[in-house]
Short mmCIF file of C-alpha atoms and ligand atoms in Angstrom, two decimals:
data_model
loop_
_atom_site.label_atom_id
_atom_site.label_comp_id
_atom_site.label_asym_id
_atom_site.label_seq_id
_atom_site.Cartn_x
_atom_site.Cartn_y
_atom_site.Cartn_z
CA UNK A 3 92.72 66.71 99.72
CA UNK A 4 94.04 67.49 103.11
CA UNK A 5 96.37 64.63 104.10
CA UNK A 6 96.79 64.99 108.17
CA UNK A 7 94.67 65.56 111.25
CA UNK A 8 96.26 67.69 114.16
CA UNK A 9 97.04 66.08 117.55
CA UNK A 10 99.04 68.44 119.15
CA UNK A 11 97.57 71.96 119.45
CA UNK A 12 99.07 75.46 120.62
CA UNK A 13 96.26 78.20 121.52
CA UNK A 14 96.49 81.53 119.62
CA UNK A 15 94.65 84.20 120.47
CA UNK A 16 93.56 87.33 118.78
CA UNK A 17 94.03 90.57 121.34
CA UNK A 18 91.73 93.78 121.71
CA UNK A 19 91.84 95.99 119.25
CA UNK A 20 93.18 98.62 121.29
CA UNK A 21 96.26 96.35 121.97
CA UNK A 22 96.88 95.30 118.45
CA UNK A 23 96.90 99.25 118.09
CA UNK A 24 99.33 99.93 121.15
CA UNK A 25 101.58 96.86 119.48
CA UNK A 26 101.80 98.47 116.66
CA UNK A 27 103.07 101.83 117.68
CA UNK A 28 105.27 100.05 120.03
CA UNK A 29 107.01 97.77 117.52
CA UNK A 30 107.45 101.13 115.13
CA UNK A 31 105.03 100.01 112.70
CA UNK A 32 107.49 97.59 111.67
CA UNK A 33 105.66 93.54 112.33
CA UNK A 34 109.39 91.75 112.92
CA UNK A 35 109.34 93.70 116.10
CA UNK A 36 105.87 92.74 117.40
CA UNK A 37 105.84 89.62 120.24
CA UNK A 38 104.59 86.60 118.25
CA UNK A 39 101.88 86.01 120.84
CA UNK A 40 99.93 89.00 119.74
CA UNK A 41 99.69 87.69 116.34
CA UNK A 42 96.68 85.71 116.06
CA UNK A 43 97.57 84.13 112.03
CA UNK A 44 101.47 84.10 111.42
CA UNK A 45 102.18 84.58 108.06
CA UNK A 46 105.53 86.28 108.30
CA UNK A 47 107.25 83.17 106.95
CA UNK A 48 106.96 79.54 105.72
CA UNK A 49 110.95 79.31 107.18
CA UNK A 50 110.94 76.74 110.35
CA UNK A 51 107.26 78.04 111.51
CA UNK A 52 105.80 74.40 109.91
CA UNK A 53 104.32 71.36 112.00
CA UNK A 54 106.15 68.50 112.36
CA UNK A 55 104.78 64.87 112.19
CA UNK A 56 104.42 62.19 114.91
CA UNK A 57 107.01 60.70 112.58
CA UNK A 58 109.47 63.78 113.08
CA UNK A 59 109.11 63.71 116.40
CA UNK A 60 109.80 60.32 117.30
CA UNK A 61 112.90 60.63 115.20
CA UNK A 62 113.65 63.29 117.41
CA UNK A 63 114.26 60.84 120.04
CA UNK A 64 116.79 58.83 118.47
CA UNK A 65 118.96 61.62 117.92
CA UNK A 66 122.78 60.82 118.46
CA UNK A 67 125.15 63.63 119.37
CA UNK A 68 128.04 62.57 119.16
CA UNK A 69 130.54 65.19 117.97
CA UNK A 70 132.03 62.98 115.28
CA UNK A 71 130.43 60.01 113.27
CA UNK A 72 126.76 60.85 114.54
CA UNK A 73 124.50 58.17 113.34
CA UNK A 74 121.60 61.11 113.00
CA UNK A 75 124.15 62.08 110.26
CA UNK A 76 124.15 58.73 108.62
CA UNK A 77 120.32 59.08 108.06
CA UNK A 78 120.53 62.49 107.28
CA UNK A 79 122.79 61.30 104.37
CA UNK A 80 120.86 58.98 103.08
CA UNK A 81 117.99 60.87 103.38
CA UNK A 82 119.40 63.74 100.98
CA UNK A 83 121.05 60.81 99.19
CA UNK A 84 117.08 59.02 98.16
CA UNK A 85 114.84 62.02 98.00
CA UNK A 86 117.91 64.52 95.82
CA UNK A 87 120.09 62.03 94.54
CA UNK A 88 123.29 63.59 96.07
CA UNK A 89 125.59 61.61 98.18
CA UNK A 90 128.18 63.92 99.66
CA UNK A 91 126.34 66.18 102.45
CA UNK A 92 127.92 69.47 104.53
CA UNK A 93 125.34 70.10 107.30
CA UNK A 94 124.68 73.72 108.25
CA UNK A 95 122.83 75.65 111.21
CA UNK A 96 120.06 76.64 108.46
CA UNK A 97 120.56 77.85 104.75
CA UNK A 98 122.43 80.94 104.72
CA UNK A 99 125.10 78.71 106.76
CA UNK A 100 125.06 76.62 103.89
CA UNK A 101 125.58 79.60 101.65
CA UNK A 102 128.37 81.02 103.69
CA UNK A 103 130.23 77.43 103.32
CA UNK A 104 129.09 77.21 99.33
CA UNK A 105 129.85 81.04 98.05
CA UNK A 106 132.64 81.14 100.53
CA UNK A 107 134.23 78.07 99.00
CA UNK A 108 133.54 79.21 95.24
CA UNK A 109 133.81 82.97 94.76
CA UNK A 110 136.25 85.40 94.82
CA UNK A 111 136.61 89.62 94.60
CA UNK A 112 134.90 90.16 91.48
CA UNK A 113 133.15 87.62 90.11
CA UNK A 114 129.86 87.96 88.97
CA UNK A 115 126.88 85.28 90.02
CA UNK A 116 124.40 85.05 87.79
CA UNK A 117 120.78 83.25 89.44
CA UNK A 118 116.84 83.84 88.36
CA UNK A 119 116.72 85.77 91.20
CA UNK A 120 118.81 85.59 94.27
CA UNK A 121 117.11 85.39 97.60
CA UNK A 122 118.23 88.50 100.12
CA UNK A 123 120.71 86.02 102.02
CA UNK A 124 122.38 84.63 98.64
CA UNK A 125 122.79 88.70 97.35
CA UNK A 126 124.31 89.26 101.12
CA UNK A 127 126.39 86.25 101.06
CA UNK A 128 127.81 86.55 97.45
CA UNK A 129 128.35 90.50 98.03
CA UNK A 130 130.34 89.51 101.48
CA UNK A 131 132.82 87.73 99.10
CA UNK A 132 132.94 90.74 96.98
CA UNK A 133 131.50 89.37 93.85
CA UNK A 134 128.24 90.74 92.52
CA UNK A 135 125.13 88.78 92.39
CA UNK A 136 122.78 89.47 89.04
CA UNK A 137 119.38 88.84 88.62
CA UNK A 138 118.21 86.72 85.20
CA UNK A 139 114.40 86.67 85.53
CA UNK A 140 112.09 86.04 82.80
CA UNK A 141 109.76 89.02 81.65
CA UNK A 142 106.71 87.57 83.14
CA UNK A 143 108.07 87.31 86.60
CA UNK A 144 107.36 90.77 87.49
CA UNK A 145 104.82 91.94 84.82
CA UNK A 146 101.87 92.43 87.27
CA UNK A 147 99.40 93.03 84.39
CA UNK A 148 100.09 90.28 82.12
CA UNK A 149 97.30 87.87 84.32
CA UNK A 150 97.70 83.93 83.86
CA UNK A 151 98.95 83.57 80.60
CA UNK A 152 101.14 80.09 79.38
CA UNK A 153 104.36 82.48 80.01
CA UNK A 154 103.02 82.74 83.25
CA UNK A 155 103.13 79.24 84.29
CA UNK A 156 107.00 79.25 85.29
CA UNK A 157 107.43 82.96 85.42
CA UNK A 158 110.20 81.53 88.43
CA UNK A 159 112.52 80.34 85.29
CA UNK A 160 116.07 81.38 84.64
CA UNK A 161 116.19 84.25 81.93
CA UNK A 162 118.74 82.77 79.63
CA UNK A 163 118.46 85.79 77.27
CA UNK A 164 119.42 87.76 80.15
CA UNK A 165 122.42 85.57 81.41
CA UNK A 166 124.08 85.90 78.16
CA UNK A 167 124.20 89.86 77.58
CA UNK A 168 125.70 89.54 81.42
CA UNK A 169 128.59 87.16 79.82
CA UNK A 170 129.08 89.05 76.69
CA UNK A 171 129.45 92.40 78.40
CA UNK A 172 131.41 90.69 81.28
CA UNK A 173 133.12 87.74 80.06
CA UNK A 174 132.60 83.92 80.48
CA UNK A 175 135.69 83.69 82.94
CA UNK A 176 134.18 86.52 85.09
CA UNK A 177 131.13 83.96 86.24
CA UNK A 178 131.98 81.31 87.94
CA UNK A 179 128.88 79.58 89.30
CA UNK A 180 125.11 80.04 88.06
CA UNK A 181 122.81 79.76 90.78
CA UNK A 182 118.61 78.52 89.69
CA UNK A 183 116.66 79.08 92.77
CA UNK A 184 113.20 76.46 92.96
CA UNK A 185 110.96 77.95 93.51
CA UNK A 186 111.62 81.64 93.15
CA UNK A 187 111.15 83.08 96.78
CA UNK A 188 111.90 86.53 95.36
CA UNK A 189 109.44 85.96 92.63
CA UNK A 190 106.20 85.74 94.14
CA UNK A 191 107.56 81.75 94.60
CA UNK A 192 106.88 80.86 91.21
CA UNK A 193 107.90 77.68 89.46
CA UNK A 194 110.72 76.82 87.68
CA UNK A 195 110.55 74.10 84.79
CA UNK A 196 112.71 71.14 84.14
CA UNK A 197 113.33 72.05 80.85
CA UNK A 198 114.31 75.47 81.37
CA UNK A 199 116.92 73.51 84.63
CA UNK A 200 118.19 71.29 81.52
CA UNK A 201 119.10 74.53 79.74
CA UNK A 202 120.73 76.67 82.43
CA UNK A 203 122.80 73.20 82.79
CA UNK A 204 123.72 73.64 79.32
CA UNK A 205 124.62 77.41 79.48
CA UNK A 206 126.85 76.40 83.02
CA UNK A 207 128.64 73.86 80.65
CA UNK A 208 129.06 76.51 77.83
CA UNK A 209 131.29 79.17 80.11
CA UNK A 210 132.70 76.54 82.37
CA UNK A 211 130.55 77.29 85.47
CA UNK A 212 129.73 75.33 88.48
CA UNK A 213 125.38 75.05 88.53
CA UNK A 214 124.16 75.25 92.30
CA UNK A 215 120.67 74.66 92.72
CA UNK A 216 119.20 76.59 95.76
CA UNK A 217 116.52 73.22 96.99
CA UNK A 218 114.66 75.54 99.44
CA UNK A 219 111.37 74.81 97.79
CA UNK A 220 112.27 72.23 95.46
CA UNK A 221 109.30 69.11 96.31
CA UNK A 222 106.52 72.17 96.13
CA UNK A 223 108.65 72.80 92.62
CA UNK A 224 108.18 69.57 91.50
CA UNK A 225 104.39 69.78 92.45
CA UNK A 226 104.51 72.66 89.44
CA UNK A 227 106.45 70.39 87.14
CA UNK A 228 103.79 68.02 87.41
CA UNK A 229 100.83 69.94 86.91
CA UNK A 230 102.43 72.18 84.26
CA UNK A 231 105.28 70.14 82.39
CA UNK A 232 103.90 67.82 79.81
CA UNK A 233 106.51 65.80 79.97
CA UNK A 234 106.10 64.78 83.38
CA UNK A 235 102.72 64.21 83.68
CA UNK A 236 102.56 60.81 85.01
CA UNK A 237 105.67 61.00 87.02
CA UNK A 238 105.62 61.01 90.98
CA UNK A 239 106.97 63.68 92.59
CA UNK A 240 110.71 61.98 94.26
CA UNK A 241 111.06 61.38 90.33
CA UNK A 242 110.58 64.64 89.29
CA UNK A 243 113.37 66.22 92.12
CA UNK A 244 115.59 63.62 91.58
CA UNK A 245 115.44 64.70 87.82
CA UNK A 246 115.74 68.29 88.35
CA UNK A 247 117.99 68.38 91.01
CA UNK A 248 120.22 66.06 89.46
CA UNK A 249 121.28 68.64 86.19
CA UNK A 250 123.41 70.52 89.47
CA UNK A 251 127.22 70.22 90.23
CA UNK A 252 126.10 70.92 93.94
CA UNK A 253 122.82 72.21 96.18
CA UNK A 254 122.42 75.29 98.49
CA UNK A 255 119.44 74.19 100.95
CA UNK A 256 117.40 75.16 103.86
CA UNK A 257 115.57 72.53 105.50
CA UNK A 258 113.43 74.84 107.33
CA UNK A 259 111.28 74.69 104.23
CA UNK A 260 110.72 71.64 102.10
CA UNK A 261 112.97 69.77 104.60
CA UNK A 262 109.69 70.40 106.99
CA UNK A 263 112.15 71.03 110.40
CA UNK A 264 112.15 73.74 112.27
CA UNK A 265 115.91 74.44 111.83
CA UNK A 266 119.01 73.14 109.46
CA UNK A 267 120.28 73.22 106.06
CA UNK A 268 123.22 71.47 103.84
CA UNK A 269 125.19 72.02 100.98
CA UNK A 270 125.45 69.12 98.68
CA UNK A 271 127.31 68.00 96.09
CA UNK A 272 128.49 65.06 93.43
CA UNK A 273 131.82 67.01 93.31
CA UNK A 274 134.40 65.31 95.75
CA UNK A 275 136.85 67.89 95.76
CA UNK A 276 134.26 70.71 96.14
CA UNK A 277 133.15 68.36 99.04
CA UNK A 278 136.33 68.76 100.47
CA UNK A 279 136.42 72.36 100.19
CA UNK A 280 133.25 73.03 101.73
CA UNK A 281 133.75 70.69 104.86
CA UNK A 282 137.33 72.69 105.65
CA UNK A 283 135.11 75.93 105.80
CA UNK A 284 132.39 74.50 107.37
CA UNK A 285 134.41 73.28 110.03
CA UNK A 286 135.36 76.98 110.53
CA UNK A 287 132.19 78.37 110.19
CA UNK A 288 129.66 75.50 111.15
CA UNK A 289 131.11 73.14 113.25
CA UNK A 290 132.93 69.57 112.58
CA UNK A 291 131.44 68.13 108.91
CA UNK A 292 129.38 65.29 110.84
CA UNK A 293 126.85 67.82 112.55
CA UNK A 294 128.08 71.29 111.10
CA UNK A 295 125.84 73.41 113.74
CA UNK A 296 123.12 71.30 113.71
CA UNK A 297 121.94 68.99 117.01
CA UNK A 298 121.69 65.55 116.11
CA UNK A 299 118.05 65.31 117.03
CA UNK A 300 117.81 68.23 114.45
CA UNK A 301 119.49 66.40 111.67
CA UNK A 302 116.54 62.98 112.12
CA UNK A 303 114.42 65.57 111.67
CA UNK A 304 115.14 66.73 108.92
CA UNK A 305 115.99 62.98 107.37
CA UNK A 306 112.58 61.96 108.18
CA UNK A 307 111.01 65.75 106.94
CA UNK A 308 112.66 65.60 103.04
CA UNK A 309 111.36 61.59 103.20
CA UNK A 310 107.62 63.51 103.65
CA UNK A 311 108.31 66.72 101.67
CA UNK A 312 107.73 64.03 98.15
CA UNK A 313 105.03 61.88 99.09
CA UNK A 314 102.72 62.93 96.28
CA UNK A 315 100.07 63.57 98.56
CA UNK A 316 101.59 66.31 100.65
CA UNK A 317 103.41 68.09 97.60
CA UNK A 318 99.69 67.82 96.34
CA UNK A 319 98.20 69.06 98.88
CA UNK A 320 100.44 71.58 100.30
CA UNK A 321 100.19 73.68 96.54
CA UNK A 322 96.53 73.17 96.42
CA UNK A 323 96.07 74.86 99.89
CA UNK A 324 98.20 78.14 98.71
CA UNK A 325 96.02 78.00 95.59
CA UNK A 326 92.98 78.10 97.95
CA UNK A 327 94.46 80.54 99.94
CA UNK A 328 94.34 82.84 97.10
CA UNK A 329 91.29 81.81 95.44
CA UNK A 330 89.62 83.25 99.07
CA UNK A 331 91.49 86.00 98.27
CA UNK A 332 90.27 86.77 95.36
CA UNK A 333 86.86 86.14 96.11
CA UNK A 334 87.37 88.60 98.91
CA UNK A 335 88.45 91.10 95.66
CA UNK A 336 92.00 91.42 97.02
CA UNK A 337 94.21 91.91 93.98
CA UNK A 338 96.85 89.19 94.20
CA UNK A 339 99.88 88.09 91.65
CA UNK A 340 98.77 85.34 89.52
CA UNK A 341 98.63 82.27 89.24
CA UNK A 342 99.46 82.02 92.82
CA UNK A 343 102.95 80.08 93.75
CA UNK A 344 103.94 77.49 95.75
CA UNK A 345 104.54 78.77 99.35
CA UNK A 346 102.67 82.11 99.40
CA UNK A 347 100.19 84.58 98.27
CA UNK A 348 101.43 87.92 97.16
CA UNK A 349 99.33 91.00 97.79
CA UNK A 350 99.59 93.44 95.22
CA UNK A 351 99.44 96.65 97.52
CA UNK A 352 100.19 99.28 95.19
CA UNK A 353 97.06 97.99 93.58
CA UNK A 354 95.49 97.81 97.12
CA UNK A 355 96.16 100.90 98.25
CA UNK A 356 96.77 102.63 94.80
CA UNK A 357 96.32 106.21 97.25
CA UNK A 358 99.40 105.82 98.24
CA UNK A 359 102.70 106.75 96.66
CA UNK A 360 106.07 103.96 96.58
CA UNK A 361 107.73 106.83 99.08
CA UNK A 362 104.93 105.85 101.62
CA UNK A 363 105.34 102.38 101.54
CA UNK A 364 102.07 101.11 100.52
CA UNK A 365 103.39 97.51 100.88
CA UNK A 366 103.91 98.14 104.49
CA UNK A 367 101.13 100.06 105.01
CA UNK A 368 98.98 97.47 104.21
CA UNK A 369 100.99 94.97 106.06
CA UNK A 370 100.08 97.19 109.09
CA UNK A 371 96.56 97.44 108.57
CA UNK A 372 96.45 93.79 108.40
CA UNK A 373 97.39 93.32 112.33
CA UNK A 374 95.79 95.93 113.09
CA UNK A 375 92.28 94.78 111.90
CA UNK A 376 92.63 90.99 112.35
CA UNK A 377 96.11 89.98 114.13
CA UNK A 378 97.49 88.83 110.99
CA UNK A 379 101.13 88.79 110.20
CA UNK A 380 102.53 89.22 106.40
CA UNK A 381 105.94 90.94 105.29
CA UNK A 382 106.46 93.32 102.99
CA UNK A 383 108.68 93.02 99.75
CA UNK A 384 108.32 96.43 97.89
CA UNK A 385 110.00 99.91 98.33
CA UNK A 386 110.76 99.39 102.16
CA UNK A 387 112.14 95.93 101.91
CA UNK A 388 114.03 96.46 98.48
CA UNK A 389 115.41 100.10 98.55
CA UNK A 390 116.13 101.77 95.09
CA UNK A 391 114.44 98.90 93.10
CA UNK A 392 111.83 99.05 90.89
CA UNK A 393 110.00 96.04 91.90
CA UNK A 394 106.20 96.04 92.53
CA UNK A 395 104.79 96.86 95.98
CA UNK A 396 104.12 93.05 97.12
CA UNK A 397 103.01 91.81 100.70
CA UNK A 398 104.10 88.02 101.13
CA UNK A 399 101.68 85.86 102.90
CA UNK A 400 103.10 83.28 103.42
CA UNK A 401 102.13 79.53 104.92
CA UNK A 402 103.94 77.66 106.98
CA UNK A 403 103.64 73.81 106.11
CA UNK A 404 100.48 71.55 107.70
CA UNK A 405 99.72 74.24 109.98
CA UNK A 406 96.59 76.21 109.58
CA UNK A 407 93.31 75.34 108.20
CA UNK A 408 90.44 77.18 106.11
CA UNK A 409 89.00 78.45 108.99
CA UNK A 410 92.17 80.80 109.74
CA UNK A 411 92.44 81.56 105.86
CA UNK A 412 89.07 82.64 105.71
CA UNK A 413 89.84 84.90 108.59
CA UNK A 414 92.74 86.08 106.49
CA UNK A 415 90.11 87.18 103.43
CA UNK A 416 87.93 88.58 105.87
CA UNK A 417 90.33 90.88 107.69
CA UNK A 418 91.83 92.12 104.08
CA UNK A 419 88.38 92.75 103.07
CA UNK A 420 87.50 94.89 105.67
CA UNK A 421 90.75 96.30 105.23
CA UNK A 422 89.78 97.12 101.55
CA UNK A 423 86.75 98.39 102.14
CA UNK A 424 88.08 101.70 104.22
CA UNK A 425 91.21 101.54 101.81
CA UNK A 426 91.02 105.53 101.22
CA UNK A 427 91.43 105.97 105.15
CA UNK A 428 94.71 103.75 105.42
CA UNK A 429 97.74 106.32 106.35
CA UNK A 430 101.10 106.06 104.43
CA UNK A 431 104.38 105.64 106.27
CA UNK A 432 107.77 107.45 106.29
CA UNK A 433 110.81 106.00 107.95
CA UNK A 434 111.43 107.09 111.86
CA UNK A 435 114.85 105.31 112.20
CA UNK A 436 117.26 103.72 109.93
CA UNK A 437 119.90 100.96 110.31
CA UNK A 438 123.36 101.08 108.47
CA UNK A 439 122.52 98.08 105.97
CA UNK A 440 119.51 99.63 103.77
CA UNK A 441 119.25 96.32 102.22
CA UNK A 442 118.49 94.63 105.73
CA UNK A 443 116.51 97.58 106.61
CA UNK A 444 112.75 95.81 106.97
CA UNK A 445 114.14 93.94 109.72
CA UNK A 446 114.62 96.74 112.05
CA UNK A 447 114.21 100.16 110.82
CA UNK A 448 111.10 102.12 112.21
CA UNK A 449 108.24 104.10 110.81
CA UNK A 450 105.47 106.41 111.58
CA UNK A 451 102.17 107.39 110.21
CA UNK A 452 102.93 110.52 107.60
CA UNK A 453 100.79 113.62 108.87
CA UNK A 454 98.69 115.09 106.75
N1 F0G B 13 117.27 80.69 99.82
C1 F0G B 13 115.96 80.95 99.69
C2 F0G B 13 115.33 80.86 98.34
C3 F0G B 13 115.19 81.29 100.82
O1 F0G B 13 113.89 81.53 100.67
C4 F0G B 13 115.82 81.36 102.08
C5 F0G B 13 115.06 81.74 103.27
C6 F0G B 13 117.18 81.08 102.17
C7 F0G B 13 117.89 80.74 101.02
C8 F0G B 13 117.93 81.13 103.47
O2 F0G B 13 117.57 80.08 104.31
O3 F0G B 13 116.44 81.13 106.29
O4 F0G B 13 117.35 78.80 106.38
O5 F0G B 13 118.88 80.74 106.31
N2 F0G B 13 113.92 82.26 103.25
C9 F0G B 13 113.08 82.62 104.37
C10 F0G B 13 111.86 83.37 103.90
C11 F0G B 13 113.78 83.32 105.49
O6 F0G B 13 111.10 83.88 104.75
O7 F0G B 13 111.62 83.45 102.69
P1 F0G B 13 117.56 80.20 105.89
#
């Protein structure tokens, strides 16, 4: 049940068609280059896009900058220290700051990272240190066919299977840390289960291995755990992080998600020396360990967001509206990746537009179409967004937090459908321009229609 009424609004508008077509040839078919205020539904990203409450913003108010000893920091402290059980905090400007002060701290040239399945920013950030990130996923994270089946139901997990050829093959001392990322962004944001956090604790004990948790997503986790994890059936949902989280030497997060801000992240750890580390690099890299490139304001915020994030009723709510999401979907006979996860719906496009061949982009063809026939804004995470992969053609839509309502998802299902229903007439793509980083290529690079 939906647990907030809006009392601020912003107006969106949906433009012509024949701007939404002029947009889209402007911004090279590519939707990170089109001006937000032609999108009519913004789906690009759950990151920082999220309403705040009245609660939020009154905190706002109280923020103290102060350069050193900030008392927004004090609450920001406890905050993380109530709702994730950690007491020693490193603020950052968002979460790949935080992963620049973590991975930066940890890793050196050639050590391998193992993680269910790092996020593009933790791959970057790792790689920048010259150690090489590996995925563990389970089998059922990417095995489109297999439908809802009990493997299914935390296809986010950590492949444990997998993490121990890497160590055999590579050697204990080679890894370092072992990274479990809740929920699993890069896996259609699927759930990860306590039990399977209890083992990868285990395993991180076994080779000597600091555990980092990447938080991002971890109250919608915990929503999961909940619904899904015997165990934890009658628990409430601040039990259930403080239980998970708590198997982790130290967290990565980004409070632009289940922190509910619109900017800011933290490392944080039990781990007083690591503590230490982190706040000398930080202070290189962030800014002095008491604010650490966040505005004070920024950091009540965020204390009064992660406070939110685990009242049961909006980690309820907030999984049951993706799960609607896709359920219109479906109706609408979209093909989607089941069961649906805890931030977004994923589009399966190669299903979509099965016409089209992985070296036209289907993903991003589709992502296309969508603006084009409604104004709606998804992101593509196939062949264009993942070079030289063989991952599935996916389109994220995603939903930023207490923001839209049914109406604007049922505009969603319509515009796919009528999308769908002159599928055979939707153009690939080929690439126009390229930028030096193929992995950060979605971000910029241009395309154009192929001609036929
Ligand atoms: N880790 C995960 C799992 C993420 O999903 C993200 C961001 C980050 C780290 C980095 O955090 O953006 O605050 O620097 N994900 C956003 C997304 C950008 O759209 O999925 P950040």
């Amino acid at each position: 049940m939906v647990t907030y009424r809006s009392t601020m609004v912003e107006r969106i508008d949906l433009p012509s068609r024949e701007t939404r077509e002029r947009r889209l040839e402007e911004a090279g078919y590519n939707v990170f280059n089109l001006p937000a205020e032609d999108v009519f539904i913004d789906l690009l990203t759950d990151s920082g896009t999220g309403t705040m409450s009245t609660d939020q913003w009154a905190a706002l108010i109280r923020g103290d900058e102060s350069y050193a000893g900030s008392r927004s920091f004090d609450r920001l402290e406890s905050a993380v220290e109530d709702v994730m059980g950690f007491p020693h905090i490193v603020p950052a400007h968002q979460g790949r700051g935080a992963e620049n002060v973590l991975y930066g701290t940890l890793l050196a040239e050639g050590d391998v990272v193992l993680n269910n399945t790092h996020f593009d920013t933790t791959r970057a950030h790792i790689a920048n240190q010259g150690a090489d990130p590996v995925d563990c996923p389970v089998d059922a994270a990417f095995d489109l066919e297999a439908g809802e089946t009990d493997a299914r139901e935390f296809a986010g997990n950590f492949s444990l299977e997998r993490a121990r050829a890497v160590v055999d093959d590579a050697g204990a001392d080679a890894v370092p840390v072992v990274i479990q990322t809740i929920t699993n962004n890069s896996a259609a944001g699927q759930p990860v289960s306590v039990e399977n956090t209890r083992r990868v604790r285990e395993f991180a004990d076994e080779i000597d291995a600091t555990f980092v948790l990447d938080a991002c997503r971890f109250a919608e986790n915990a929503a999961f755990v909940r619904e899904r994890e015997a165990e934890f059936s009658d628990a409430s949902i601040d039990e259930i992080a403080r239980e998970q989280l708590g198997y982790a030497d130290a967290l990565v997060m980004s409070g632009k998600k289940d922190g509910l801000a619109n900017i800011g992240g933290f490392v944080a750890t039990t781990d007083v020396d690591l503590f230490e580390r982190c706040k000398q690099r930080a202070i290189l890299y962030e800014g002095f360990p008491t604010y650490g490139g966040m505005a004070g304001r920024d950091m009540d915020a965020m204390a009064v967001g992660l406070r939110e994030a685990v009242e049961d009723a909006y980690a309820t709510d907030r999984i049951e509206q993706v799960r609607t999401f896709g359920r219109l979907l479906e109706d609408a006979g979209v093909p989607i990746y089941t069961p649906v996860g805890g931030h977004a719906v994923y589009v399966d496009a190669g299903t979509a537009l099965s016409h089209l061949p992985p070296e036209e982009f289907p993903g991003q063809a589709l992502v296309c179409e969508l603006y084009r026939e409604g104004g709606v804004r998804g992101v593509e995470l196939g062949s264009f967004a993942f070079p030289n992969t063989d991952r599935p053609e996916l389109v994220r839509l995603a939903l930023p937090r207490r923001t839209y309502h049914r109406e604007h998802l049922e505009h969603v299902a319509e515009t796919a459908t009528a999308v769908l229903e002159k599928r055979e007439a939707v153009s690939g793509l080929e690439l126009a321009s390229e930028p030096p980083i193929p992995e950060l290529r979605h971000f910029t690079a241009e395309l154009r229609p192929v001609s036929r």
